[in-house]
Amino acid sequence: MFFDHLPQDGFICAHRGARSIAPENTLLALEKAKEYGADCWETDVRMSQDGELIIFHDETLGRTTNVATHKAFQERQPWQSDQFTLKELRELDAGSWFLRDDPFDTVANGEVKPEEERIKGQKIPLLREILDYTKQHCFPVNLEIKDLKTPPGDVTVVDRIMEMLQETETLDHVLLSSFRHEYLYRARTLSQKIDIGVLAEHEHPPNLIHYLNKLSATAYHPEVSLCDLNLITRLRQAGFRVNTWTINNKTRAEAMLRAGAGVITDWPQRFS
Ligand code: G3P
Ligand code: CA
């Protein structure tokens, strides 16, 4: 399963791919994560208007695509990603914004060459494309299922993801996580084998170990301010892995790695 492909102790997980040197959640960011030695990567799954599974972080398209300058889409603000069909989404340029905004100053400092033509050509990937890469390169992926804000009980996205994992034969290279724990319960109902990571941002679920056991979770994914070395030790002793996010400070990353945690970072090229 997912963790069988990773070191027993700490490991590096590239957050949205190597997003400090390539546009996040693109095939290029995925390739760079692998090239620079990350042990695995984390990415975000959403659904298009016509029900296709796509790799994209935000609810809206403005920050990481050229939708605002695309003539046909100007009337469609705020450009909700779930209001666009796959065909429309694939018309967008999901790379050039990275050169313009230089979110990690890696263009300015020369780490990324602006003449890198492949950056400009990046598209929003399909889940299927990144799973094909996963299989071909044996590069494990943590799929974070974004909360699609559907009514409670609507877990269609999970059913579709699970079908695709079966079809692409990638179930044993994937860890599913989500802030919407209802999705994780659904995944567990559909498969006893899939690895599951419980995401937490502001507070731990009450009775944490009991909670993780109830879900047969493999891992706990606390935001870094919720995570300390005692928590990692306690959970590891109870049989759970801990992957914490987002750690961009090297000293902190090293301490977490020594304690046996997975470190989800924007800088895999510096930490691997
Ligand atoms: O999976 C951990 C982390 O990616 C969750 O936050 O906003 O970066 O998707 P976000
Ligand atoms: Ca994420």
PDB file of N, CA and C in Angstrom, residues 31-92:
ATOM      1  N   GLU A  31       6.436  16.198 -12.133  1.00  0.00           N
ATOM      2  CA  GLU A  31       7.715  15.692 -12.654  1.00  0.00           C
ATOM      3  C   GLU A  31       8.899  16.257 -11.877  1.00  0.00           C
ATOM      4  N   LYS A  32       8.805  17.543 -11.539  1.00  0.00           N
ATOM      5  CA  LYS A  32       9.915  18.175 -10.791  1.00  0.00           C
ATOM      6  C   LYS A  32      10.031  17.565  -9.392  1.00  0.00           C
ATOM      7  N   ALA A  33       8.893  17.254  -8.772  1.00  0.00           N
ATOM      8  CA  ALA A  33       8.926  16.638  -7.438  1.00  0.00           C
ATOM      9  C   ALA A  33       9.701  15.323  -7.499  1.00  0.00           C
ATOM     10  N   LYS A  34       9.419  14.556  -8.508  1.00  0.00           N
ATOM     11  CA  LYS A  34      10.106  13.258  -8.659  1.00  0.00           C
ATOM     12  C   LYS A  34      11.590  13.483  -8.975  1.00  0.00           C
ATOM     13  N   GLU A  35      11.821  14.387  -9.938  1.00  0.00           N
ATOM     14  CA  GLU A  35      13.203  14.644 -10.369  1.00  0.00           C
ATOM     15  C   GLU A  35      14.088  15.103  -9.198  1.00  0.00           C
ATOM     16  N   TYR A  36      13.523  15.910  -8.291  1.00  0.00           N
ATOM     17  CA  TYR A  36      14.334  16.448  -7.197  1.00  0.00           C
ATOM     18  C   TYR A  36      14.331  15.562  -5.948  1.00  0.00           C
ATOM     19  N   GLY A  37      13.791  14.367  -6.078  1.00  0.00           N
ATOM     20  CA  GLY A  37      14.002  13.379  -5.008  1.00  0.00           C
ATOM     21  C   GLY A  37      12.954  13.320  -3.915  1.00  0.00           C
ATOM     22  N   ALA A  38      11.786  13.957  -4.107  1.00  0.00           N
ATOM     23  CA  ALA A  38      10.721  13.780  -3.107  1.00  0.00           C
ATOM     24  C   ALA A  38      10.347  12.301  -3.069  1.00  0.00           C
ATOM     25  N   ASP A  39       9.902  11.854  -1.904  1.00  0.00           N
ATOM     26  CA  ASP A  39       9.492  10.446  -1.778  1.00  0.00           C
ATOM     27  C   ASP A  39       8.087  10.220  -2.323  1.00  0.00           C
ATOM     28  N   CYS A  40       7.283  11.284  -2.332  1.00  0.00           N
ATOM     29  CA  CYS A  40       5.914  11.195  -2.844  1.00  0.00           C
ATOM     30  C   CYS A  40       5.409  12.633  -3.040  1.00  0.00           C
ATOM     31  N   TRP A  41       4.175  12.783  -3.452  1.00  0.00           N
ATOM     32  CA  TRP A  41       3.641  14.139  -3.580  1.00  0.00           C
ATOM     33  C   TRP A  41       2.188  14.190  -3.132  1.00  0.00           C
ATOM     34  N   GLU A  42       1.737  15.413  -2.871  1.00  0.00           N
ATOM     35  CA  GLU A  42       0.362  15.660  -2.442  1.00  0.00           C
ATOM     36  C   GLU A  42      -0.297  16.514  -3.506  1.00  0.00           C
ATOM     37  N   THR A  43      -1.590  16.234  -3.780  1.00  0.00           N
ATOM     38  CA  THR A  43      -2.299  17.036  -4.765  1.00  0.00           C
ATOM     39  C   THR A  43      -3.794  17.066  -4.437  1.00  0.00           C
ATOM     40  N   ASP A  44      -4.527  17.933  -5.140  1.00  0.00           N
ATOM     41  CA  ASP A  44      -5.922  18.219  -4.785  1.00  0.00           C
ATOM     42  C   ASP A  44      -6.854  17.802  -5.913  1.00  0.00           C
ATOM     43  N   VAL A  45      -7.953  17.155  -5.541  1.00  0.00           N
ATOM     44  CA  VAL A  45      -8.903  16.665  -6.553  1.00  0.00           C
ATOM     45  C   VAL A  45     -10.225  17.409  -6.422  1.00  0.00           C
ATOM     46  N   ARG A  46     -10.739  17.843  -7.559  1.00  0.00           N
ATOM     47  CA  ARG A  46     -12.066  18.471  -7.652  1.00  0.00           C
ATOM     48  C   ARG A  46     -12.812  17.859  -8.819  1.00  0.00           C
ATOM     49  N   MET A  47     -14.050  18.321  -9.021  1.00  0.00           N
ATOM     50  CA  MET A  47     -14.850  17.801 -10.129  1.00  0.00           C
ATOM     51  C   MET A  47     -15.291  18.970 -11.012  1.00  0.00           C
ATOM     52  N   SER A  48     -15.236  18.776 -12.314  1.00  0.00           N
ATOM     53  CA  SER A  48     -15.713  19.807 -13.249  1.00  0.00           C
ATOM     54  C   SER A  48     -17.239  19.779 -13.290  1.00  0.00           C
ATOM     55  N   GLN A  49     -17.811  20.752 -13.997  1.00  0.00           N
ATOM     56  CA  GLN A  49     -19.276  20.827 -14.095  1.00  0.00           C
ATOM     57  C   GLN A  49     -19.871  19.535 -14.663  1.00  0.00           C
ATOM     58  N   ASP A  50     -19.139  18.941 -15.620  1.00  0.00           N
ATOM     59  CA  ASP A  50     -19.643  17.724 -16.237  1.00  0.00           C
ATOM     60  C   ASP A  50     -19.108  16.455 -15.575  1.00  0.00           C
ATOM     61  N   GLY A  51     -18.682  16.594 -14.315  1.00  0.00           N
ATOM     62  CA  GLY A  51     -18.391  15.406 -13.511  1.00  0.00           C
ATOM     63  C   GLY A  51     -17.042  14.759 -13.749  1.00  0.00           C
ATOM     64  N   GLU A  52     -16.121  15.474 -14.421  1.00  0.00           N
ATOM     65  CA  GLU A  52     -14.782  14.898 -14.636  1.00  0.00           C
ATOM     66  C   GLU A  52     -13.882  15.241 -13.446  1.00  0.00           C
ATOM     67  N   LEU A  53     -13.026  14.320 -13.091  1.00  0.00           N
ATOM     68  CA  LEU A  53     -12.126  14.531 -11.953  1.00  0.00           C
ATOM     69  C   LEU A  53     -10.882  15.275 -12.419  1.00  0.00           C
ATOM     70  N   ILE A  54     -10.627  16.391 -11.781  1.00  0.00           N
ATOM     71  CA  ILE A  54      -9.500  17.233 -12.180  1.00  0.00           C
ATOM     72  C   ILE A  54      -8.594  17.502 -10.980  1.00  0.00           C
ATOM     73  N   ILE A  55      -7.385  17.946 -11.305  1.00  0.00           N
ATOM     74  CA  ILE A  55      -6.399  18.294 -10.289  1.00  0.00           C
ATOM     75  C   ILE A  55      -6.352  19.807 -10.197  1.00  0.00           C
ATOM     76  N   PHE A  56      -6.852  20.337  -9.076  1.00  0.00           N
ATOM     77  CA  PHE A  56      -6.914  21.791  -8.943  1.00  0.00           C
ATOM     78  C   PHE A  56      -7.141  22.135  -7.474  1.00  0.00           C
ATOM     79  N   HIS A  57      -6.506  23.201  -6.992  1.00  0.00           N
ATOM     80  CA  HIS A  57      -6.614  23.523  -5.568  1.00  0.00           C
ATOM     81  C   HIS A  57      -7.786  24.440  -5.226  1.00  0.00           C
ATOM     82  N   ASP A  58      -7.868  25.602  -5.861  1.00  0.00           N
ATOM     83  CA  ASP A  58      -8.827  26.620  -5.418  1.00  0.00           C
ATOM     84  C   ASP A  58     -10.256  26.306  -5.883  1.00  0.00           C
ATOM     85  N   GLU A  59     -11.225  26.941  -5.203  1.00  0.00           N
ATOM     86  CA  GLU A  59     -12.616  26.837  -5.675  1.00  0.00           C
ATOM     87  C   GLU A  59     -12.795  27.626  -6.970  1.00  0.00           C
ATOM     88  N   THR A  60     -11.994  28.672  -7.141  1.00  0.00           N
ATOM     89  CA  THR A  60     -12.131  29.529  -8.319  1.00  0.00           C
ATOM     90  C   THR A  60     -10.845  29.501  -9.154  1.00  0.00           C
ATOM     91  N   LEU A  61     -11.006  29.897 -10.419  1.00  0.00           N
ATOM     92  CA  LEU A  61      -9.920  29.688 -11.378  1.00  0.00           C
ATOM     93  C   LEU A  61      -8.941  30.861 -11.490  1.00  0.00           C
ATOM     94  N   GLY A  62      -9.279  31.991 -10.833  1.00  0.00           N
ATOM     95  CA  GLY A  62      -8.537  33.227 -11.099  1.00  0.00           C
ATOM     96  C   GLY A  62      -7.070  33.213 -10.729  1.00  0.00           C
ATOM     97  N   ARG A  63      -6.710  32.645  -9.598  1.00  0.00           N
ATOM     98  CA  ARG A  63      -5.333  32.762  -9.112  1.00  0.00           C
ATOM     99  C   ARG A  63      -4.355  31.981  -9.982  1.00  0.00           C
ATOM    100  N   THR A  64      -4.702  30.791 -10.410  1.00  0.00           N
ATOM    101  CA  THR A  64      -3.696  29.937 -11.056  1.00  0.00           C
ATOM    102  C   THR A  64      -4.013  29.577 -12.514  1.00  0.00           C
ATOM    103  N   THR A  65      -4.864  30.386 -13.159  1.00  0.00           N
ATOM    104  CA  THR A  65      -5.029  30.219 -14.611  1.00  0.00           C
ATOM    105  C   THR A  65      -5.175  31.609 -15.246  1.00  0.00           C
ATOM    106  N   ASN A  66      -5.285  31.596 -16.566  1.00  0.00           N
ATOM    107  CA  ASN A  66      -5.470  32.864 -17.296  1.00  0.00           C
ATOM    108  C   ASN A  66      -6.948  33.150 -17.576  1.00  0.00           C
ATOM    109  N   VAL A  67      -7.848  32.593 -16.756  1.00  0.00           N
ATOM    110  CA  VAL A  67      -9.284  32.736 -17.053  1.00  0.00           C
ATOM    111  C   VAL A  67      -9.716  34.196 -17.197  1.00  0.00           C
ATOM    112  N   ALA A  68      -9.100  35.086 -16.415  1.00  0.00           N
ATOM    113  CA  ALA A  68      -9.516  36.491 -16.416  1.00  0.00           C
ATOM    114  C   ALA A  68      -9.262  37.167 -17.760  1.00  0.00           C
ATOM    115  N   THR A  69      -8.299  36.645 -18.514  1.00  0.00           N
ATOM    116  CA  THR A  69      -7.985  37.275 -19.794  1.00  0.00           C
ATOM    117  C   THR A  69      -8.557  36.486 -20.977  1.00  0.00           C
ATOM    118  N   HIS A  70      -9.272  35.433 -20.669  1.00  0.00           N
ATOM    119  CA  HIS A  70      -9.861  34.598 -21.720  1.00  0.00           C
ATOM    120  C   HIS A  70     -11.190  35.229 -22.128  1.00  0.00           C
ATOM    121  N   LYS A  71     -11.255  35.696 -23.378  1.00  0.00           N
ATOM    122  CA  LYS A  71     -12.414  36.493 -23.819  1.00  0.00           C
ATOM    123  C   LYS A  71     -13.745  35.796 -23.554  1.00  0.00           C
ATOM    124  N   ALA A  72     -13.817  34.523 -23.874  1.00  0.00           N
ATOM    125  CA  ALA A  72     -15.102  33.806 -23.785  1.00  0.00           C
ATOM    126  C   ALA A  72     -15.607  33.687 -22.345  1.00  0.00           C
ATOM    127  N   PHE A  73     -14.728  33.873 -21.378  1.00  0.00           N
ATOM    128  CA  PHE A  73     -15.125  33.601 -19.988  1.00  0.00           C
ATOM    129  C   PHE A  73     -15.266  34.863 -19.141  1.00  0.00           C
ATOM    130  N   GLN A  74     -15.189  36.030 -19.790  1.00  0.00           N
ATOM    131  CA  GLN A  74     -15.133  37.248 -18.994  1.00  0.00           C
ATOM    132  C   GLN A  74     -16.398  37.527 -18.188  1.00  0.00           C
ATOM    133  N   GLU A  75     -17.521  37.045 -18.667  1.00  0.00           N
ATOM    134  CA  GLU A  75     -18.788  37.293 -17.965  1.00  0.00           C
ATOM    135  C   GLU A  75     -19.036  36.297 -16.833  1.00  0.00           C
ATOM    136  N   ARG A  76     -18.108  35.405 -16.614  1.00  0.00           N
ATOM    137  CA  ARG A  76     -18.425  34.292 -15.708  1.00  0.00           C
ATOM    138  C   ARG A  76     -17.724  34.375 -14.357  1.00  0.00           C
ATOM    139  N   GLN A  77     -17.383  35.572 -13.944  1.00  0.00           N
ATOM    140  CA  GLN A  77     -16.795  35.762 -12.617  1.00  0.00           C
ATOM    141  C   GLN A  77     -17.754  35.245 -11.560  1.00  0.00           C
ATOM    142  N   PRO A  78     -17.329  34.686 -10.436  1.00  0.00           N
ATOM    143  CA  PRO A  78     -15.929  34.570  -9.998  1.00  0.00           C
ATOM    144  C   PRO A  78     -15.221  33.315 -10.502  1.00  0.00           C
ATOM    145  N   TRP A  79     -15.677  32.766 -11.608  1.00  0.00           N
ATOM    146  CA  TRP A  79     -14.994  31.636 -12.245  1.00  0.00           C
ATOM    147  C   TRP A  79     -14.874  30.423 -11.317  1.00  0.00           C
ATOM    148  N   GLN A  80     -16.025  29.975 -10.836  1.00  0.00           N
ATOM    149  CA  GLN A  80     -16.037  28.760 -10.002  1.00  0.00           C
ATOM    150  C   GLN A  80     -15.577  27.559 -10.837  1.00  0.00           C
ATOM    151  N   SER A  81     -14.630  26.824 -10.354  1.00  0.00           N
ATOM    152  CA  SER A  81     -14.102  25.709 -11.168  1.00  0.00           C
ATOM    153  C   SER A  81     -15.178  24.665 -11.451  1.00  0.00           C
ATOM    154  N   ASP A  82     -16.154  24.516 -10.553  1.00  0.00           N
ATOM    155  CA  ASP A  82     -17.183  23.495 -10.784  1.00  0.00           C
ATOM    156  C   ASP A  82     -18.304  23.993 -11.704  1.00  0.00           C
ATOM    157  N   GLN A  83     -18.144  25.217 -12.244  1.00  0.00           N
ATOM    158  CA  GLN A  83     -19.114  25.729 -13.226  1.00  0.00           C
ATOM    159  C   GLN A  83     -18.552  25.679 -14.641  1.00  0.00           C
ATOM    160  N   PHE A  84     -17.398  25.062 -14.791  1.00  0.00           N
ATOM    161  CA  PHE A  84     -16.746  24.949 -16.105  1.00  0.00           C
ATOM    162  C   PHE A  84     -16.665  23.476 -16.506  1.00  0.00           C
ATOM    163  N   THR A  85     -16.937  23.218 -17.794  1.00  0.00           N
ATOM    164  CA  THR A  85     -16.809  21.837 -18.271  1.00  0.00           C
ATOM    165  C   THR A  85     -15.319  21.505 -18.437  1.00  0.00           C
ATOM    166  N   LEU A  86     -15.072  20.229 -18.566  1.00  0.00           N
ATOM    167  CA  LEU A  86     -13.676  19.817 -18.753  1.00  0.00           C
ATOM    168  C   LEU A  86     -13.088  20.474 -20.010  1.00  0.00           C
ATOM    169  N   LYS A  87     -13.889  20.511 -21.077  1.00  0.00           N
ATOM    170  CA  LYS A  87     -13.392  21.086 -22.324  1.00  0.00           C
ATOM    171  C   LYS A  87     -12.984  22.550 -22.100  1.00  0.00           C
ATOM    172  N   GLU A  88     -13.801  23.284 -21.362  1.00  0.00           N
ATOM    173  CA  GLU A  88     -13.476  24.690 -21.079  1.00  0.00           C
ATOM    174  C   GLU A  88     -12.232  24.792 -20.197  1.00  0.00           C
ATOM    175  N   LEU A  89     -12.168  23.962 -19.198  1.00  0.00           N
ATOM    176  CA  LEU A  89     -11.023  24.011 -18.281  1.00  0.00           C
ATOM    177  C   LEU A  89      -9.712  23.733 -19.013  1.00  0.00           C
ATOM    178  N   ARG A  90      -9.797  22.836 -20.000  1.00  0.00           N
ATOM    179  CA  ARG A  90      -8.567  22.464 -20.719  1.00  0.00           C
ATOM    180  C   ARG A  90      -8.111  23.549 -21.697  1.00  0.00           C
ATOM    181  N   GLU A  91      -8.963  24.524 -21.923  1.00  0.00           N
ATOM    182  CA  GLU A  91      -8.525  25.659 -22.762  1.00  0.00           C
ATOM    183  C   GLU A  91      -7.621  26.612 -21.986  1.00  0.00           C
ATOM    184  N   LEU A  92      -7.646  26.498 -20.669  1.00  0.00           N
ATOM    185  CA  LEU A  92      -6.936  27.491 -19.852  1.00  0.00           C
ATOM    186  C   LEU A  92      -5.443  27.201 -19.750  1.00  0.00           C
TER     187      LEU A  92
END
